[in-house]
Amino acid sequence: MSSNKSWGVNQDVSQACQHQDLVITPSPHAIEAGYVRPALRSTTSKRKKGEMGDSVTEVVYPAPLVLPGDKLALDPKHPPQSVQSWRRDKDRNPVTSVRNVIYVAAPPEIDPDVDFVGSWVRPKPPKQARQKVSNRSTDSPPVLPVPPDIKDIIAYLSAVYHPLSVNTFSSPLVFAPWDDSPTSDIESNSSSQNPAQIPKPASSSIALRTSSEIIRIRTRPSPDSLFPSQINLDDLLDVAISILPSDAYCLLLLVSHDLYEDDDDVFVCGRAYGGSRVAVVSSARYNPALDDIQGVDRLHAWPASHCREYVEACCLVASSSTSSQNAKSKGKKRITRGTTHSSPVVLSSSPAPTPAHPSPLHLALRNHLRDPLSPTSLYLIRLALTSAHELGHCFGLEHCVYHACCMQG
C-alpha cells in the first residue's frame, strides 16, 4: 500500500490540492532507492494472445509509487513472487474440505481485576497536541471516531476472500491477572480457578485467558508515550495459535491495544505467522484522531496518494535530506542505482482518458473527491486493509513488488 506519511508536506497545501494529475508508475525516489520494477510478464509463465500489454496494465493496475519510507524503498531488491512460484511453494498451506474457514476474533474483554488495562487503549497525546486542542474555541470535547465493528471487518474479508466462509471466533478471550510465581508461561485448564485467588499481576506482564489456558502477555510503557502501555505481539500470536479451531484455515485476532514486537520497535500494527495460519492486527495507530500527531496526510490517502503534486513533494523532501547527508560525506561520489527508470507516467484526473470506461483509479479518485470518508469510515478501511494484508500472508502471498495493491509492503 502506498505511504500516507506527509514527510513534511505542508498540510494547508494538501487541503487545497485537487489531485489534477495521477502518477501510475514508480516515483523519482525509486531511482535513488534502487527499485526496478520487474517485467509484468514474469508474473505468469507465458502471456496468452490478446492479453493486455504493460502500458495498458499500468492504467488498470498502477505500479507501486515507492515513496520515501515505503517498504520497497527500504527493501528495493525484495524478490518478486509470480503465480507459478506461489503455486509451487511447498510451504504454502492448502485450503481443504476440512480446513476452509477464516475466523476473526474480537478484541479481548478485560477482567475487573486488571481494569487498568482498559485505559491503555486511550491515547496520551503529546503536550503540544493537548495544548492545540485546549486552544480550540469549542464548548465540547472533540468527537472521537467510532472504533470499527467486527461485523464490518468480517463483511469486508468475506468479499476479499470469497467464497471462503469468514466467521466470528466465539470462544471467550479475556485479559486477566498474571501470576509471576515460577511456573510455565501456559497454565492448562486454568478456567476452573477462582479468579479471586489469582494474584495481582506484575507490572511487566498480564495474562490472556482462553477457554482452556492462561497465557502470559508481556507489556511495556510506550516508547513515544502516545499510549500508556503496549502489549507484546509475539505473545498474542502464541494465543492465536493456541485457539486455532480444527476447521480453520486461518485466524485473525483483532486487538485495540498498541503493540510492540522487538525492543527496538516504537510500535507495530500487525503481523502474520503464515505457516501457522494466524495473524494479529491492532487498531490503535489507525485512529484518525491521531493523524495530526503522527503526521498523516489524510487527504492524500489512497487513491489520492497517486497525486503528482503529492508524489513530487514527498520525493523533494527526501531528496533534500539526502543531499544534505551527501554534502557531509567528505567528498565521496554518490552512486545512483536503478537509473533505468524513465520519467513517471502521469494521467490527467479530469477528464478521464476514456470517459465511457474510466480506469478503476479514476473511479476511486472521483468517489474520494465527491464523498470523502468520514473519520469512522477511514478508521474502518485502514483496519480492514491491514487485516486483508496479513491474512494474505496466511495464504502464502508475499509482499507485492509489481503493483500498488493491498499486498504491497
mmCIF file of C-alpha atoms in Angstrom:
data_model
loop_
_atom_site.group_PDB
_atom_site.id
_atom_site.type_symbol
_atom_site.label_atom_id
_atom_site.label_comp_id
_atom_site.label_asym_id
_atom_site.label_seq_id
_atom_site.Cartn_x
_atom_site.Cartn_y
_atom_site.Cartn_z
ATOM 1 C CA MET A 1 0.000 0.000 0.000
ATOM 2 C CA SER A 2 1.187 3.493 -0.723
ATOM 3 C CA SER A 3 2.566 5.547 2.111
ATOM 4 C CA ASN A 4 0.222 8.028 3.810
ATOM 5 C CA LYS A 5 3.044 9.914 5.513
ATOM 6 C CA SER A 6 3.228 13.627 4.739
ATOM 7 C CA TRP A 7 7.051 13.760 5.002
ATOM 8 C CA GLY A 8 6.961 17.468 5.783
ATOM 9 C CA VAL A 9 4.357 18.329 3.123
ATOM 10 C CA ASN A 10 2.513 21.454 4.237
ATOM 11 C CA GLN A 11 -0.940 20.419 5.431
ATOM 12 C CA ASP A 12 -2.551 23.658 4.203
ATOM 13 C CA VAL A 13 -1.289 22.951 0.682
ATOM 14 C CA SER A 14 -2.643 19.405 0.925
ATOM 15 C CA GLN A 15 -6.115 20.667 1.802
ATOM 16 C CA ALA A 16 -6.168 22.843 -1.330
ATOM 17 C CA CYS A 17 -4.963 20.084 -3.646
ATOM 18 C CA GLN A 18 -7.413 18.828 -6.291
ATOM 19 C CA HIS A 19 -5.196 15.930 -7.472
ATOM 20 C CA GLN A 20 -5.212 17.093 -11.091
ATOM 21 C CA ASP A 21 -2.660 14.538 -12.306
ATOM 22 C CA LEU A 22 -2.118 10.939 -11.222
ATOM 23 C CA VAL A 23 1.184 9.050 -11.201
ATOM 24 C CA ILE A 24 0.782 5.403 -12.260
ATOM 25 C CA THR A 25 4.471 4.365 -12.403
ATOM 26 C CA PRO A 26 7.213 4.411 -9.741
ATOM 27 C CA SER A 27 8.133 7.818 -8.337
ATOM 28 C CA PRO A 28 11.512 9.534 -8.897
ATOM 29 C CA HIS A 29 12.551 8.313 -5.436
ATOM 30 C CA ALA A 30 12.504 4.750 -6.785
ATOM 31 C CA ILE A 31 15.682 5.554 -8.707
ATOM 32 C CA GLU A 32 17.537 6.686 -5.590
ATOM 33 C CA ALA A 33 16.218 3.688 -3.628
ATOM 34 C CA GLY A 34 17.415 1.246 -6.298
ATOM 35 C CA TYR A 35 14.000 -0.177 -7.119
ATOM 36 C CA VAL A 36 13.496 -1.562 -10.619
ATOM 37 C CA ARG A 37 10.012 -2.834 -11.351
ATOM 38 C CA PRO A 38 10.032 -6.457 -12.566
ATOM 39 C CA ALA A 39 8.575 -7.124 -16.001
ATOM 40 C CA LEU A 40 4.872 -7.775 -15.633
ATOM 41 C CA ARG A 41 5.006 -10.769 -17.955
ATOM 42 C CA SER A 42 7.106 -12.511 -15.294
ATOM 43 C CA THR A 43 4.015 -12.825 -13.106
ATOM 44 C CA THR A 44 2.942 -15.749 -15.298
ATOM 45 C CA SER A 45 4.941 -18.260 -17.268
ATOM 46 C CA LYS A 46 3.652 -17.077 -20.644
ATOM 47 C CA ARG A 47 1.404 -14.289 -21.836
ATOM 48 C CA LYS A 48 -1.516 -15.516 -23.864
ATOM 49 C CA LYS A 49 -2.576 -13.985 -27.143
ATOM 50 C CA GLY A 50 -4.858 -10.990 -26.617
ATOM 51 C CA GLU A 51 -3.680 -10.242 -23.056
ATOM 52 C CA MET A 52 -3.059 -6.623 -22.117
ATOM 53 C CA GLY A 53 0.375 -5.134 -22.627
ATOM 54 C CA ASP A 54 2.330 -3.479 -19.825
ATOM 55 C CA SER A 55 1.185 0.080 -20.672
ATOM 56 C CA VAL A 56 -2.496 -0.863 -20.530
ATOM 57 C CA THR A 57 -1.972 -2.837 -17.342
ATOM 58 C CA GLU A 58 -0.438 0.203 -15.611
ATOM 59 C CA VAL A 59 -3.631 2.165 -16.211
ATOM 60 C CA VAL A 60 -5.726 -0.618 -14.708
ATOM 61 C CA TYR A 61 -3.188 -1.702 -12.078
ATOM 62 C CA PRO A 62 -0.827 1.176 -11.221
ATOM 63 C CA ALA A 63 2.747 0.422 -10.228
ATOM 64 C CA PRO A 64 3.998 0.890 -6.665
ATOM 65 C CA LEU A 65 4.900 4.524 -6.062
ATOM 66 C CA VAL A 66 7.945 3.655 -3.891
ATOM 67 C CA LEU A 67 7.721 6.821 -1.821
ATOM 68 C CA PRO A 68 10.260 7.592 0.911
ATOM 69 C CA GLY A 69 9.667 5.278 3.841
ATOM 70 C CA ASP A 70 7.720 2.696 1.836
ATOM 71 C CA LYS A 71 8.743 -0.923 2.310
ATOM 72 C CA LEU A 72 10.006 -1.137 -1.275
ATOM 73 C CA ALA A 73 12.118 1.987 -0.764
ATOM 74 C CA LEU A 74 13.771 0.327 2.233
ATOM 75 C CA ASP A 75 14.000 -3.126 0.622
ATOM 76 C CA PRO A 76 14.067 -2.456 -3.157
ATOM 77 C CA LYS A 77 15.537 -5.873 -4.004
ATOM 78 C CA HIS A 78 12.701 -7.855 -2.434
ATOM 79 C CA PRO A 79 12.263 -10.883 -4.749
ATOM 80 C CA PRO A 80 9.090 -10.944 -6.841
ATOM 81 C CA GLN A 81 6.541 -13.724 -6.384
ATOM 82 C CA SER A 82 4.848 -14.974 -9.541
ATOM 83 C CA VAL A 83 1.679 -17.004 -9.710
ATOM 84 C CA GLN A 84 3.750 -20.025 -10.685
ATOM 85 C CA SER A 85 6.120 -19.668 -7.730
ATOM 86 C CA TRP A 86 3.130 -19.294 -5.389
ATOM 87 C CA ARG A 87 1.629 -22.496 -6.772
ATOM 88 C CA ARG A 88 4.927 -24.369 -6.429
ATOM 89 C CA ASP A 89 5.557 -23.206 -2.849
ATOM 90 C CA LYS A 90 5.769 -26.409 -0.802
ATOM 91 C CA ASP A 91 5.392 -24.477 2.470
ATOM 92 C CA ARG A 92 2.035 -22.985 1.488
ATOM 93 C CA ASN A 93 -0.911 -24.408 3.414
ATOM 94 C CA PRO A 94 -3.647 -25.624 1.057
ATOM 95 C CA VAL A 95 -7.332 -24.936 1.620
ATOM 96 C CA THR A 96 -9.016 -28.298 2.146
ATOM 97 C CA SER A 97 -12.554 -29.581 2.589
ATOM 98 C CA VAL A 98 -11.821 -29.901 6.316
ATOM 99 C CA ARG A 99 -9.819 -26.687 6.841
ATOM 100 C CA ASN A 100 -11.598 -23.901 4.979
ATOM 101 C CA VAL A 101 -12.955 -21.281 7.412
ATOM 102 C CA ILE A 102 -11.447 -17.875 8.219
ATOM 103 C CA TYR A 103 -12.074 -16.920 11.857
ATOM 104 C CA VAL A 104 -11.932 -13.389 13.222
ATOM 105 C CA ALA A 105 -11.592 -12.908 16.992
ATOM 106 C CA ALA A 106 -12.816 -9.648 18.512
ATOM 107 C CA PRO A 107 -10.576 -7.676 20.901
ATOM 108 C CA PRO A 108 -10.389 -9.484 24.261
ATOM 109 C CA GLU A 109 -12.554 -8.401 27.150
ATOM 110 C CA ILE A 110 -10.955 -7.166 30.377
ATOM 111 C CA ASP A 111 -11.234 -8.813 33.794
ATOM 112 C CA PRO A 112 -12.185 -6.340 36.566
ATOM 113 C CA ASP A 113 -9.010 -7.298 38.437
ATOM 114 C CA VAL A 114 -6.976 -5.675 35.641
ATOM 115 C CA ASP A 115 -9.338 -2.859 34.747
ATOM 116 C CA PHE A 116 -6.319 -0.570 34.334
ATOM 117 C CA VAL A 117 -5.640 -2.381 31.046
ATOM 118 C CA GLY A 118 -8.720 -0.661 29.648
ATOM 119 C CA SER A 119 -7.037 2.730 29.987
ATOM 120 C CA TRP A 120 -4.188 1.577 27.718
ATOM 121 C CA VAL A 121 -6.361 1.874 24.600
ATOM 122 C CA ARG A 122 -6.867 5.605 25.166
ATOM 123 C CA PRO A 123 -4.071 7.645 23.564
ATOM 124 C CA LYS A 124 -1.992 10.139 25.529
ATOM 125 C CA PRO A 125 -1.289 12.945 23.032
ATOM 126 C CA PRO A 126 1.979 14.884 23.456
ATOM 127 C CA LYS A 127 1.915 18.165 25.331
ATOM 128 C CA GLN A 128 1.838 20.279 22.177
ATOM 129 C CA ALA A 129 -1.142 18.319 20.866
ATOM 130 C CA ARG A 130 -3.021 18.763 24.143
ATOM 131 C CA GLN A 131 -2.290 22.478 24.019
ATOM 132 C CA LYS A 132 -3.615 22.660 20.440
ATOM 133 C CA VAL A 133 -6.860 21.008 21.497
ATOM 134 C CA SER A 134 -7.251 23.224 24.557
ATOM 135 C CA ASN A 135 -6.842 26.359 22.420
ATOM 136 C CA ARG A 136 -9.802 25.472 20.210
ATOM 137 C CA SER A 137 -12.833 27.658 20.744
ATOM 138 C CA THR A 138 -15.417 24.987 21.470
ATOM 139 C CA ASP A 139 -17.744 24.177 24.318
ATOM 140 C CA SER A 140 -17.477 20.417 23.924
ATOM 141 C CA PRO A 141 -14.572 17.946 23.575
ATOM 142 C CA PRO A 142 -13.725 16.682 20.096
ATOM 143 C CA VAL A 143 -15.786 13.749 18.862
ATOM 144 C CA LEU A 144 -13.671 10.608 18.523
ATOM 145 C CA PRO A 145 -14.280 8.168 15.653
ATOM 146 C CA VAL A 146 -16.290 5.072 16.429
ATOM 147 C CA PRO A 147 -13.985 2.022 16.611
ATOM 148 C CA PRO A 148 -14.511 -0.457 13.757
ATOM 149 C CA ASP A 149 -17.170 -3.112 14.298
ATOM 150 C CA ILE A 150 -16.022 -6.705 13.850
ATOM 151 C CA LYS A 151 -19.109 -7.357 11.700
ATOM 152 C CA ASP A 152 -17.881 -4.784 9.178
ATOM 153 C CA ILE A 153 -14.399 -6.320 9.145
ATOM 154 C CA ILE A 154 -15.921 -9.747 8.518
ATOM 155 C CA ALA A 155 -18.077 -8.372 5.688
ATOM 156 C CA TYR A 156 -15.003 -6.859 4.023
ATOM 157 C CA LEU A 157 -12.923 -10.010 4.379
ATOM 158 C CA SER A 158 -15.809 -12.100 3.069
ATOM 159 C CA ALA A 159 -15.684 -10.094 -0.169
ATOM 160 C CA VAL A 160 -11.893 -10.273 -0.454
ATOM 161 C CA TYR A 161 -11.606 -13.993 0.253
ATOM 162 C CA HIS A 162 -14.819 -15.159 -1.393
ATOM 163 C CA PRO A 163 -16.023 -17.936 -1.480
ATOM 164 C CA LEU A 164 -14.463 -18.975 1.847
ATOM 165 C CA SER A 165 -16.614 -18.529 4.950
ATOM 166 C CA VAL A 166 -15.492 -15.812 7.372
ATOM 167 C CA ASN A 167 -16.900 -16.386 10.873
ATOM 168 C CA THR A 168 -16.627 -14.801 14.294
ATOM 169 C CA PHE A 169 -14.470 -16.708 16.774
ATOM 170 C CA SER A 170 -16.975 -17.251 19.573
ATOM 171 C CA SER A 171 -14.884 -18.607 22.482
ATOM 172 C CA PRO A 172 -14.226 -16.009 25.199
ATOM 173 C CA LEU A 173 -10.894 -14.180 25.380
ATOM 174 C CA VAL A 174 -10.216 -12.116 28.491
ATOM 175 C CA PHE A 175 -7.245 -10.077 29.703
ATOM 176 C CA ALA A 176 -6.655 -11.189 33.279
ATOM 177 C CA PRO A 177 -4.033 -11.040 36.059
ATOM 178 C CA TRP A 178 -0.823 -12.986 35.622
ATOM 179 C CA ASP A 179 0.823 -14.913 38.435
ATOM 180 C CA ASP A 180 4.571 -14.216 38.288
ATOM 181 C CA SER A 181 5.388 -17.156 40.517
ATOM 182 C CA PRO A 182 7.901 -19.592 38.929
ATOM 183 C CA THR A 183 5.552 -21.590 36.700
ATOM 184 C CA SER A 184 5.337 -22.187 32.982
ATOM 185 C CA ASP A 185 4.016 -19.471 30.719
ATOM 186 C CA ILE A 186 0.944 -21.559 29.854
ATOM 187 C CA GLU A 187 -1.279 -22.908 32.623
ATOM 188 C CA SER A 188 -3.625 -25.577 31.257
ATOM 189 C CA ASN A 189 -7.243 -25.891 32.414
ATOM 190 C CA SER A 190 -6.971 -22.665 34.400
ATOM 191 C CA SER A 191 -10.596 -21.751 33.704
ATOM 192 C CA SER A 192 -11.571 -23.755 36.802
ATOM 193 C CA GLN A 193 -9.565 -21.445 39.089
ATOM 194 C CA ASN A 194 -11.345 -18.953 41.292
ATOM 195 C CA PRO A 195 -10.490 -15.510 39.835
ATOM 196 C CA ALA A 196 -10.359 -14.089 43.353
ATOM 197 C CA GLN A 197 -7.451 -16.423 44.152
ATOM 198 C CA ILE A 198 -5.347 -15.261 41.196
ATOM 199 C CA PRO A 199 -2.641 -12.837 42.446
ATOM 200 C CA LYS A 200 -2.366 -9.283 41.142
ATOM 201 C CA PRO A 201 -0.157 -9.148 38.025
ATOM 202 C CA ALA A 202 3.352 -7.791 37.993
ATOM 203 C CA SER A 203 3.750 -4.505 36.170
ATOM 204 C CA SER A 204 5.551 -6.174 33.262
ATOM 205 C CA SER A 205 3.000 -8.895 32.456
ATOM 206 C CA ILE A 206 -0.693 -9.577 32.244
ATOM 207 C CA ALA A 207 -2.472 -12.721 31.090
ATOM 208 C CA LEU A 208 -4.885 -13.619 28.335
ATOM 209 C CA ARG A 209 -7.407 -16.204 29.445
ATOM 210 C CA THR A 210 -8.889 -18.543 26.834
ATOM 211 C CA SER A 211 -11.424 -21.319 27.368
ATOM 212 C CA SER A 212 -8.652 -23.701 28.446
ATOM 213 C CA GLU A 213 -5.486 -21.748 29.246
ATOM 214 C CA ILE A 214 -3.967 -18.664 30.781
ATOM 215 C CA ILE A 215 -1.129 -17.352 28.646
ATOM 216 C CA ARG A 216 1.397 -14.749 29.730
ATOM 217 C CA ILE A 217 1.372 -11.454 27.790
ATOM 218 C CA ARG A 218 4.371 -9.170 28.207
ATOM 219 C CA THR A 219 3.802 -5.427 28.373
ATOM 220 C CA ARG A 220 5.921 -2.293 28.445
ATOM 221 C CA PRO A 221 5.486 1.513 28.510
ATOM 222 C CA SER A 222 5.062 3.044 25.057
ATOM 223 C CA PRO A 223 8.408 4.498 23.868
ATOM 224 C CA ASP A 224 6.759 7.528 22.249
ATOM 225 C CA SER A 225 4.245 7.906 25.111
ATOM 226 C CA LEU A 226 1.336 8.072 22.673
ATOM 227 C CA PHE A 227 -0.320 5.279 24.642
ATOM 228 C CA PRO A 228 0.259 4.446 28.328
ATOM 229 C CA SER A 229 1.451 0.889 27.617
ATOM 230 C CA GLN A 230 1.910 -1.623 24.829
ATOM 231 C CA ILE A 231 1.300 -5.380 24.536
ATOM 232 C CA ASN A 232 3.735 -7.872 23.046
ATOM 233 C CA LEU A 233 2.730 -9.061 19.573
ATOM 234 C CA ASP A 234 4.581 -12.394 19.700
ATOM 235 C CA ASP A 235 2.680 -13.425 22.823
ATOM 236 C CA LEU A 236 -0.631 -12.633 21.145
ATOM 237 C CA LEU A 237 0.383 -14.710 18.136
ATOM 238 C CA ASP A 238 1.044 -17.612 20.531
ATOM 239 C CA VAL A 239 -2.510 -17.165 21.800
ATOM 240 C CA ALA A 240 -3.846 -17.220 18.245
ATOM 241 C CA ILE A 241 -2.005 -20.489 17.552
ATOM 242 C CA SER A 242 -3.379 -21.980 20.779
ATOM 243 C CA ILE A 243 -7.033 -21.186 19.974
ATOM 244 C CA LEU A 244 -6.962 -22.059 16.233
ATOM 245 C CA PRO A 245 -10.106 -24.163 15.590
ATOM 246 C CA SER A 246 -9.768 -27.522 13.850
ATOM 247 C CA ASP A 247 -11.821 -26.382 10.838
ATOM 248 C CA ALA A 248 -9.961 -23.083 10.494
ATOM 249 C CA TYR A 249 -7.833 -22.300 7.511
ATOM 250 C CA CYS A 250 -6.594 -19.273 9.436
ATOM 251 C CA LEU A 251 -7.465 -16.995 12.337
ATOM 252 C CA LEU A 252 -7.202 -13.224 12.750
ATOM 253 C CA LEU A 253 -7.035 -11.789 16.265
ATOM 254 C CA LEU A 254 -8.023 -8.113 16.466
ATOM 255 C CA VAL A 255 -6.822 -6.003 19.384
ATOM 256 C CA SER A 256 -7.477 -2.418 20.435
ATOM 257 C CA HIS A 257 -4.158 -2.009 22.261
ATOM 258 C CA ASP A 258 -0.907 -0.648 20.880
ATOM 259 C CA LEU A 259 1.638 -3.381 20.086
ATOM 260 C CA TYR A 260 5.377 -3.975 20.019
ATOM 261 C CA GLU A 261 7.394 -6.944 18.808
ATOM 262 C CA ASP A 262 11.085 -6.259 19.493
ATOM 263 C CA ASP A 263 12.782 -3.958 21.963
ATOM 264 C CA ASP A 264 13.790 -1.634 19.124
ATOM 265 C CA ASP A 265 10.204 -1.169 17.889
ATOM 266 C CA VAL A 266 8.351 2.052 18.575
ATOM 267 C CA PHE A 267 5.169 0.236 17.612
ATOM 268 C CA VAL A 268 3.841 -2.359 15.169
ATOM 269 C CA CYS A 269 0.358 -2.585 13.664
ATOM 270 C CA GLY A 270 0.254 -6.297 12.977
ATOM 271 C CA ARG A 271 1.999 -9.474 11.947
ATOM 272 C CA ALA A 272 1.163 -12.867 10.480
ATOM 273 C CA TYR A 273 2.727 -16.245 11.105
ATOM 274 C CA GLY A 274 1.819 -17.501 7.652
ATOM 275 C CA GLY A 275 2.979 -21.061 8.215
ATOM 276 C CA SER A 276 0.967 -21.256 11.436
ATOM 277 C CA ARG A 277 -2.068 -19.652 9.737
ATOM 278 C CA VAL A 278 -2.568 -16.907 12.327
ATOM 279 C CA ALA A 279 -2.402 -13.122 12.313
ATOM 280 C CA VAL A 280 -2.785 -10.293 14.828
ATOM 281 C CA VAL A 281 -3.744 -6.720 13.915
ATOM 282 C CA SER A 282 -4.044 -3.672 16.162
ATOM 283 C CA SER A 283 -6.403 -0.771 15.505
ATOM 284 C CA ALA A 284 -4.643 1.604 17.919
ATOM 285 C CA ARG A 285 -2.497 3.625 15.492
ATOM 286 C CA TYR A 286 -5.194 3.738 12.802
ATOM 287 C CA ASN A 287 -7.413 6.068 14.846
ATOM 288 C CA PRO A 288 -7.904 9.166 12.634
ATOM 289 C CA ALA A 289 -7.908 11.297 15.778
ATOM 290 C CA LEU A 290 -4.146 10.698 15.892
ATOM 291 C CA ASP A 291 -3.454 11.736 12.280
ATOM 292 C CA ASP A 292 -2.138 15.210 13.100
ATOM 293 C CA ILE A 293 0.065 13.868 15.887
ATOM 294 C CA GLN A 294 1.514 11.134 13.648
ATOM 295 C CA GLY A 295 1.959 13.411 10.625
ATOM 296 C CA VAL A 296 -0.507 11.541 8.415
ATOM 297 C CA ASP A 297 -1.737 13.467 5.370
ATOM 298 C CA ARG A 298 -5.293 12.159 5.384
ATOM 299 C CA LEU A 299 -6.301 13.972 2.202
ATOM 300 C CA HIS A 300 -3.625 12.107 0.263
ATOM 301 C CA ALA A 301 -4.587 8.658 1.414
ATOM 302 C CA TRP A 302 -5.201 6.180 -1.399
ATOM 303 C CA PRO A 303 -6.264 6.825 -4.153
ATOM 304 C CA ALA A 304 -5.116 10.426 -3.762
ATOM 305 C CA SER A 305 -1.647 9.140 -2.845
ATOM 306 C CA HIS A 306 -1.111 8.916 -6.626
ATOM 307 C CA CYS A 307 -1.476 12.720 -6.922
ATOM 308 C CA ARG A 308 1.537 14.061 -8.839
ATOM 309 C CA GLU A 309 1.969 17.142 -6.620
ATOM 310 C CA TYR A 310 1.959 14.960 -3.519
ATOM 311 C CA VAL A 311 4.406 12.432 -5.004
ATOM 312 C CA GLU A 312 6.773 15.193 -6.123
ATOM 313 C CA ALA A 313 6.601 16.904 -2.730
ATOM 314 C CA CYS A 314 7.403 13.656 -0.903
ATOM 315 C CA CYS A 315 10.374 12.984 -3.187
ATOM 316 C CA LEU A 316 11.619 16.574 -2.917
ATOM 317 C CA VAL A 317 11.743 16.448 0.868
ATOM 318 C CA ALA A 318 13.589 13.114 0.793
ATOM 319 C CA SER A 319 15.982 14.337 -1.915
ATOM 320 C CA SER A 320 16.817 17.472 0.072
ATOM 321 C CA SER A 321 17.565 15.362 3.127
ATOM 322 C CA THR A 322 19.775 13.030 1.080
ATOM 323 C CA SER A 323 21.650 15.947 -0.474
ATOM 324 C CA SER A 324 22.414 17.346 2.964
ATOM 325 C CA GLN A 325 23.800 13.997 4.075
ATOM 326 C CA ASN A 326 25.905 13.658 0.924
ATOM 327 C CA ALA A 327 27.398 17.110 1.474
ATOM 328 C CA LYS A 328 28.817 15.792 4.736
ATOM 329 C CA SER A 329 30.275 12.608 3.222
ATOM 330 C CA LYS A 330 33.812 14.035 2.793
ATOM 331 C CA GLY A 331 33.549 14.455 -0.952
ATOM 332 C CA LYS A 332 32.754 10.828 -1.750
ATOM 333 C CA LYS A 333 30.977 10.496 -5.057
ATOM 334 C CA ARG A 334 27.398 9.380 -4.730
ATOM 335 C CA ILE A 335 26.359 6.434 -6.918
ATOM 336 C CA THR A 336 22.755 6.331 -8.084
ATOM 337 C CA ARG A 337 21.336 2.868 -8.723
ATOM 338 C CA GLY A 338 18.343 1.853 -10.786
ATOM 339 C CA THR A 339 18.756 4.600 -13.356
ATOM 340 C CA THR A 340 16.905 2.569 -15.971
ATOM 341 C CA HIS A 341 13.638 4.159 -14.771
ATOM 342 C CA SER A 342 12.017 6.606 -17.150
ATOM 343 C CA SER A 343 10.055 9.655 -16.020
ATOM 344 C CA PRO A 344 6.833 8.718 -14.194
ATOM 345 C CA VAL A 345 3.790 8.163 -16.375
ATOM 346 C CA VAL A 346 1.091 10.693 -15.481
ATOM 347 C CA LEU A 347 -2.632 10.635 -16.252
ATOM 348 C CA SER A 348 -4.958 13.598 -16.112
ATOM 349 C CA SER A 349 -7.586 13.071 -13.448
ATOM 350 C CA SER A 350 -10.169 15.180 -15.316
ATOM 351 C CA PRO A 351 -11.360 14.435 -17.864
ATOM 352 C CA ALA A 352 -10.612 10.700 -17.878
ATOM 353 C CA PRO A 353 -8.795 9.394 -20.967
ATOM 354 C CA THR A 354 -11.846 7.265 -21.803
ATOM 355 C CA PRO A 355 -14.891 8.877 -20.142
ATOM 356 C CA ALA A 356 -17.156 5.971 -21.088
ATOM 357 C CA HIS A 357 -14.781 3.477 -19.465
ATOM 358 C CA PRO A 358 -12.690 5.260 -16.812
ATOM 359 C CA SER A 359 -9.954 3.317 -15.083
ATOM 360 C CA PRO A 360 -10.506 1.956 -11.561
ATOM 361 C CA LEU A 361 -8.076 4.584 -10.239
ATOM 362 C CA HIS A 362 -10.112 7.388 -11.825
ATOM 363 C CA LEU A 363 -13.338 5.997 -10.389
ATOM 364 C CA ALA A 364 -11.795 5.693 -6.934
ATOM 365 C CA LEU A 365 -10.499 9.259 -7.079
ATOM 366 C CA ARG A 366 -13.889 10.594 -8.198
ATOM 367 C CA ASN A 367 -15.511 8.938 -5.194
ATOM 368 C CA HIS A 368 -12.726 10.215 -2.957
ATOM 369 C CA LEU A 369 -13.370 13.825 -4.052
ATOM 370 C CA ARG A 370 -17.150 13.604 -4.225
ATOM 371 C CA ASP A 371 -17.743 11.737 -0.985
ATOM 372 C CA PRO A 372 -14.731 11.903 1.368
ATOM 373 C CA LEU A 373 -14.603 9.209 4.012
ATOM 374 C CA SER A 374 -15.775 10.163 7.473
ATOM 375 C CA PRO A 375 -13.245 9.561 10.266
ATOM 376 C CA THR A 376 -15.243 6.499 11.322
ATOM 377 C CA SER A 377 -15.187 5.056 7.780
ATOM 378 C CA LEU A 378 -11.494 5.873 7.446
ATOM 379 C CA TYR A 379 -10.839 4.061 10.726
ATOM 380 C CA LEU A 380 -12.659 1.013 9.359
ATOM 381 C CA ILE A 381 -10.958 0.846 5.954
ATOM 382 C CA ARG A 382 -7.480 1.175 7.469
ATOM 383 C CA LEU A 383 -8.089 -1.777 9.769
ATOM 384 C CA ALA A 384 -9.826 -3.786 7.044
ATOM 385 C CA LEU A 385 -6.980 -3.327 4.550
ATOM 386 C CA THR A 386 -4.324 -4.364 7.070
ATOM 387 C CA SER A 387 -6.427 -7.352 8.099
ATOM 388 C CA ALA A 388 -6.723 -8.472 4.481
ATOM 389 C CA HIS A 389 -2.973 -7.943 4.009
ATOM 390 C CA GLU A 390 -1.943 -10.044 6.997
ATOM 391 C CA LEU A 391 -4.363 -12.829 6.112
ATOM 392 C CA GLY A 392 -2.859 -12.782 2.616
ATOM 393 C CA HIS A 393 0.405 -13.959 4.182
ATOM 394 C CA CYS A 394 -1.504 -16.884 5.708
ATOM 395 C CA PHE A 395 -2.489 -17.850 2.164
ATOM 396 C CA GLY A 396 1.158 -17.813 1.101
ATOM 397 C CA LEU A 397 1.182 -14.381 -0.539
ATOM 398 C CA GLU A 398 4.405 -12.403 -0.180
ATOM 399 C CA HIS A 399 4.763 -8.634 -0.436
ATOM 400 C CA CYS A 400 3.844 -7.491 -3.945
ATOM 401 C CA VAL A 401 6.550 -5.686 -5.926
ATOM 402 C CA TYR A 402 4.509 -5.354 -9.114
ATOM 403 C CA HIS A 403 1.501 -3.171 -8.270
ATOM 404 C CA ALA A 404 0.161 -0.602 -5.800
ATOM 405 C CA CYS A 405 -2.038 -3.262 -4.227
ATOM 406 C CA CYS A 406 -3.133 -4.459 -0.796
ATOM 407 C CA MET A 407 -0.166 -6.837 -0.540
ATOM 408 C CA GLN A 408 2.436 -4.151 -1.139
ATOM 409 C CA GLY A 409 4.671 -3.863 1.900
#
